[in-house]
Amino acid sequence: MNKTYAIKTVPIPKFSKPADISEGKRLYQSRGCGDCHDVDGSGKTFIDDPAIGTLSGSNLTLGKGGVLSERSDEELAVAIRHGVGKNGKALIFMPSTDFQGMTNEDIGKLISYLRSTPAIEKPQGDIKPGPLGRFLYLIGEIPVFVSAEIINHDIVHLTNIKPSVSLEYGKYIASTCTGCHGFNLKGGPIQGAPPEWPQAQDISKNGLTNYTESNFIQTIRSGKRPDGSKMKYPMPWQSLGQLTDTELKALWMYLQTI
């Protein structure tokens, strides 16, 4: 957890048009950033367990206690996609494996949105991995504790990817799901989750046999499965419901190939 990483930065485009800022906000909402950084970006403690640890998302505003005034867009991109902070140390429990493939354009719109939000004064919450959290990381059960250790830091990021109902775009969207559903998307225990949380479901083709494209999209939008049952927390269907029809159709297409 104290290892340092030398990450080469790349230029990140800046955006100011209202449509681009709005898209950055949608990316923030639909990719679940608020689950750890709160809806207003001010950060919050999302796990507080004596065994797993106390884990808090950073304040992503320009207010006192926030990180935006101390980070360039390029440094923020490294944090988001590589899980590495300004000092070169790994960010603890930053799920960068979900975001490592984000394009420069999407990262730029996301950061431009964050810089447009109100400054909120809020100190950094505690980040203290507990004994069980450290042990589970050691045996490979919670790789997201130090996601920087399993990311390919030499990857060349795409400048942009055109939204389309395609396997390529579906795979791009599906990366957001790996933090809970696993890198193979076949579900199982959620990394670092309290014992009372349900396991993530298999969202490969075999796990979606009761779904069609239509009711898959409806389930994500409403939080209700085709049989009428409700999806349980921590499934972030409210966030994922912000995905566009194109994104959800592409995601469905990709999941059908797994």
Coordinates of C-alpha atoms in Angstrom, one line a residue:
M1 CA 0.0 0.0 0.0
N2 CA 3.0 2.3 0.3
K3 CA 4.4 1.4 -3.1
T4 CA 4.9 4.4 -5.5
Y5 CA 4.1 4.4 -9.2
A6 CA 5.6 6.6 -11.9
I7 CA 2.7 7.3 -14.3
K8 CA 3.2 9.2 -17.5
T9 CA 0.6 11.9 -17.9
V10 CA -1.2 12.7 -21.2
P11 CA -2.9 15.9 -22.2
I12 CA -6.6 16.0 -21.2
P13 CA -9.0 18.2 -23.2
K14 CA -10.9 20.9 -21.4
F15 CA -14.6 21.7 -22.0
S16 CA -16.7 24.7 -21.3
K17 CA -19.9 24.4 -23.4
P18 CA -23.0 23.6 -21.4
A19 CA -23.7 20.4 -23.4
D20 CA -20.3 19.1 -22.6
I21 CA -20.6 20.0 -18.9
S22 CA -24.0 18.3 -18.8
E23 CA -22.5 15.2 -20.3
G24 CA -19.7 15.3 -17.7
K25 CA -22.4 15.4 -15.0
R26 CA -24.2 12.4 -16.6
L27 CA -20.9 10.5 -16.6
Y28 CA -20.4 11.3 -12.9
Q29 CA -23.9 10.1 -12.1
S30 CA -24.1 7.1 -14.4
R31 CA -20.6 5.7 -13.5
G32 CA -21.4 5.7 -9.8
C33 CA -18.9 8.3 -8.7
G34 CA -21.4 9.6 -6.2
D35 CA -21.4 6.3 -4.4
C36 CA -18.1 7.2 -2.8
H37 CA -17.8 11.0 -3.5
D38 CA -21.4 11.8 -2.8
V39 CA -23.9 13.4 -5.1
D40 CA -22.4 16.9 -4.7
G41 CA -18.8 15.6 -5.1
S42 CA -17.8 16.5 -1.5
G43 CA -16.8 13.0 -0.5
K44 CA -18.2 10.7 2.1
T45 CA -17.4 7.7 4.2
F46 CA -18.8 4.7 2.3
I47 CA -17.4 1.8 4.4
D48 CA -17.0 2.0 8.2
D49 CA -16.2 -1.4 9.5
P50 CA -13.7 -2.3 12.3
A51 CA -12.5 -5.4 10.3
I52 CA -12.6 -4.2 6.7
G53 CA -11.6 -0.6 7.5
T54 CA -12.9 3.0 7.3
L55 CA -12.9 4.2 3.7
S56 CA -13.8 7.6 2.4
G57 CA -14.0 9.2 -1.0
S58 CA -12.2 12.5 -1.6
N59 CA -13.8 15.9 -1.7
L60 CA -13.8 16.6 -5.5
T61 CA -14.7 20.2 -5.3
L62 CA -12.7 23.5 -5.1
G63 CA -13.6 24.0 -1.5
K64 CA -11.3 23.8 1.5
G65 CA -10.5 20.2 2.0
G66 CA -11.1 19.4 -1.7
V67 CA -8.5 18.2 -4.1
L68 CA -9.3 20.1 -7.3
S69 CA -7.3 23.2 -6.5
E70 CA -4.2 21.1 -5.9
R71 CA -4.5 18.8 -8.9
S72 CA -4.1 19.5 -12.6
D73 CA -6.6 17.8 -15.0
E74 CA -3.8 15.4 -16.0
E75 CA -3.2 14.4 -12.4
L76 CA -6.9 13.9 -11.8
A77 CA -6.9 11.7 -14.9
V78 CA -4.1 9.6 -13.4
A79 CA -6.1 9.2 -10.2
I80 CA -9.2 8.2 -12.0
R81 CA -7.7 5.8 -14.6
H82 CA -4.6 4.6 -12.7
G83 CA -5.6 4.7 -9.1
V84 CA -2.5 6.8 -8.3
G85 CA -2.3 10.0 -6.3
K86 CA -0.2 13.1 -6.7
N87 CA 2.5 11.7 -4.5
G88 CA 2.8 8.6 -6.7
K89 CA 1.2 6.4 -4.0
A90 CA -1.7 4.2 -4.7
L91 CA -5.2 5.5 -3.8
I92 CA -6.7 3.0 -1.4
F93 CA -10.0 1.5 -2.6
M94 CA -10.2 3.6 -5.7
P95 CA -11.9 1.3 -8.2
S96 CA -9.8 2.5 -11.2
T97 CA -10.2 -0.9 -12.8
D98 CA -13.7 0.3 -13.7
F99 CA -12.4 3.5 -15.3
Q100 CA -8.9 2.6 -16.7
G101 CA -10.3 2.4 -20.2
M102 CA -12.1 5.8 -20.2
T103 CA -11.3 7.9 -23.2
N104 CA -9.5 11.2 -22.9
E105 CA -12.7 13.0 -24.0
D106 CA -14.9 11.4 -21.4
I107 CA -12.3 12.0 -18.7
G108 CA -12.1 15.6 -19.9
K109 CA -15.8 16.2 -19.7
L110 CA -16.0 14.5 -16.3
I111 CA -13.2 16.7 -14.9
S112 CA -14.6 19.8 -16.5
Y113 CA -18.0 19.1 -14.9
L114 CA -16.3 18.7 -11.4
R115 CA -14.5 22.0 -11.8
S116 CA -17.9 23.7 -12.6
T117 CA -19.6 22.5 -9.4
P118 CA -19.9 24.6 -6.2
A119 CA -17.0 24.7 -3.8
I120 CA -17.8 22.8 -0.7
E121 CA -15.7 23.0 2.5
K122 CA -15.4 19.5 3.8
P123 CA -12.3 17.7 5.2
Q124 CA -11.0 14.4 3.9
G125 CA -12.7 11.5 5.7
D126 CA -10.6 8.7 7.2
I127 CA -8.9 6.1 5.0
K128 CA -7.8 3.3 7.4
P129 CA -7.7 -0.3 6.0
G130 CA -8.6 -2.7 8.8
P131 CA -7.0 -6.0 9.6
L132 CA -9.5 -8.2 7.7
G133 CA -9.3 -5.8 4.7
R134 CA -5.6 -6.1 4.6
F135 CA -5.7 -9.8 4.9
L136 CA -8.3 -10.2 2.2
Y137 CA -6.2 -8.0 0.0
L138 CA -3.1 -10.1 0.7
I139 CA -4.9 -13.3 -0.4
G140 CA -6.3 -11.6 -3.5
E141 CA -9.9 -11.3 -2.4
I142 CA -10.0 -7.4 -2.6
P143 CA -7.7 -6.4 -5.4
V144 CA -9.5 -3.0 -5.5
F145 CA -7.8 -2.1 -2.2
V146 CA -4.8 -1.3 -4.4
S147 CA -6.1 -1.2 -7.9
A148 CA -2.9 0.4 -9.2
E149 CA -1.2 -2.9 -8.7
I150 CA -3.3 -4.7 -11.3
I151 CA -3.7 -1.9 -13.9
N152 CA -1.7 -1.8 -17.1
H153 CA -0.1 1.7 -16.7
D154 CA 1.3 1.6 -20.2
I155 CA -2.0 1.5 -21.9
V156 CA -2.6 4.1 -24.7
H157 CA -6.0 5.6 -24.0
L158 CA -8.4 6.3 -26.9
T159 CA -9.0 10.0 -27.7
N160 CA -12.7 9.2 -28.2
I161 CA -15.1 6.4 -28.9
K162 CA -18.3 6.9 -30.9
P163 CA -21.4 5.8 -29.1
S164 CA -23.0 3.1 -31.0
V165 CA -24.9 -0.2 -30.5
S166 CA -21.7 -2.3 -31.0
L167 CA -19.6 -4.8 -29.2
E168 CA -16.7 -2.4 -28.9
Y169 CA -18.9 0.2 -27.2
G170 CA -20.7 -2.4 -25.1
K171 CA -17.4 -3.6 -23.7
Y172 CA -16.4 0.0 -23.0
I173 CA -19.6 0.5 -20.9
A174 CA -19.3 -2.9 -19.2
S175 CA -16.0 -1.9 -17.6
T176 CA -18.1 0.1 -15.1
C177 CA -19.7 -3.1 -13.8
T178 CA -16.5 -5.0 -13.0
G179 CA -16.0 -3.5 -9.5
C180 CA -19.0 -5.5 -8.2
H181 CA -19.7 -8.2 -10.8
G182 CA -16.0 -9.2 -11.2
F183 CA -13.7 -8.9 -14.1
N184 CA -15.5 -11.8 -15.8
L185 CA -18.9 -10.3 -14.9
K186 CA -20.1 -13.6 -13.5
G187 CA -20.8 -12.2 -10.1
G188 CA -20.0 -13.5 -6.6
P189 CA -19.0 -11.7 -3.4
I190 CA -18.5 -8.0 -3.8
Q191 CA -15.0 -6.8 -3.0
G192 CA -14.7 -5.3 0.5
A193 CA -18.5 -5.5 1.0
P194 CA -19.9 -6.0 4.5
P195 CA -21.2 -9.5 5.1
E196 CA -24.9 -8.4 5.0
W197 CA -24.6 -7.3 1.3
P198 CA -25.9 -9.8 -1.2
Q199 CA -23.6 -11.3 -3.8
A200 CA -23.4 -9.6 -7.2
Q201 CA -25.4 -11.6 -9.8
D202 CA -24.0 -13.3 -12.8
I203 CA -24.6 -10.8 -15.7
S204 CA -23.1 -13.0 -18.4
K205 CA -25.3 -14.6 -21.0
N206 CA -26.1 -17.5 -18.7
G207 CA -27.1 -15.2 -15.9
L208 CA -29.4 -13.2 -18.0
T209 CA -31.5 -16.1 -19.5
N210 CA -34.7 -14.6 -18.1
Y211 CA -34.1 -11.3 -19.8
T212 CA -34.6 -9.8 -23.2
E213 CA -33.0 -6.6 -24.3
S214 CA -36.2 -4.7 -23.6
N215 CA -36.8 -5.9 -20.1
F216 CA -33.1 -5.7 -19.3
I217 CA -33.2 -2.0 -20.1
Q218 CA -36.4 -1.6 -18.1
T219 CA -34.9 -3.3 -15.1
I220 CA -32.0 -1.0 -15.1
R221 CA -34.3 2.0 -15.4
S222 CA -36.8 1.0 -12.8
G223 CA -34.9 -1.3 -10.3
K224 CA -37.5 -4.0 -10.9
R225 CA -36.7 -7.4 -12.4
P226 CA -39.1 -9.1 -14.9
D227 CA -40.5 -11.2 -12.1
G228 CA -41.5 -8.1 -10.2
S229 CA -38.8 -8.4 -7.5
K230 CA -36.7 -5.4 -6.6
M231 CA -33.0 -5.2 -7.1
K232 CA -31.3 -5.0 -3.7
Y233 CA -28.8 -2.5 -2.4
P234 CA -25.9 -1.9 -3.4
M235 CA -27.0 -2.4 -7.0
P236 CA -26.8 1.2 -8.2
W237 CA -29.7 1.1 -10.6
Q238 CA -30.5 4.8 -10.0
S239 CA -27.1 5.7 -11.3
L240 CA -27.0 3.2 -14.1
G241 CA -30.5 4.4 -15.1
Q242 CA -28.6 7.5 -16.4
L243 CA -27.1 5.5 -19.1
T244 CA -28.5 6.3 -22.6
D245 CA -30.5 3.8 -24.6
T246 CA -27.5 3.4 -26.9
E247 CA -25.2 2.6 -23.9
L248 CA -27.7 0.1 -22.5
K249 CA -28.3 -1.6 -25.8
A250 CA -24.6 -1.9 -26.5
L251 CA -24.0 -3.2 -22.9
W252 CA -26.7 -5.9 -23.5
M253 CA -25.2 -6.9 -26.8
Y254 CA -21.7 -7.3 -25.2
L255 CA -23.0 -9.2 -22.2
Q256 CA -24.7 -11.7 -24.5
T257 CA -21.2 -12.6 -25.8
I258 CA -19.8 -13.6 -22.4

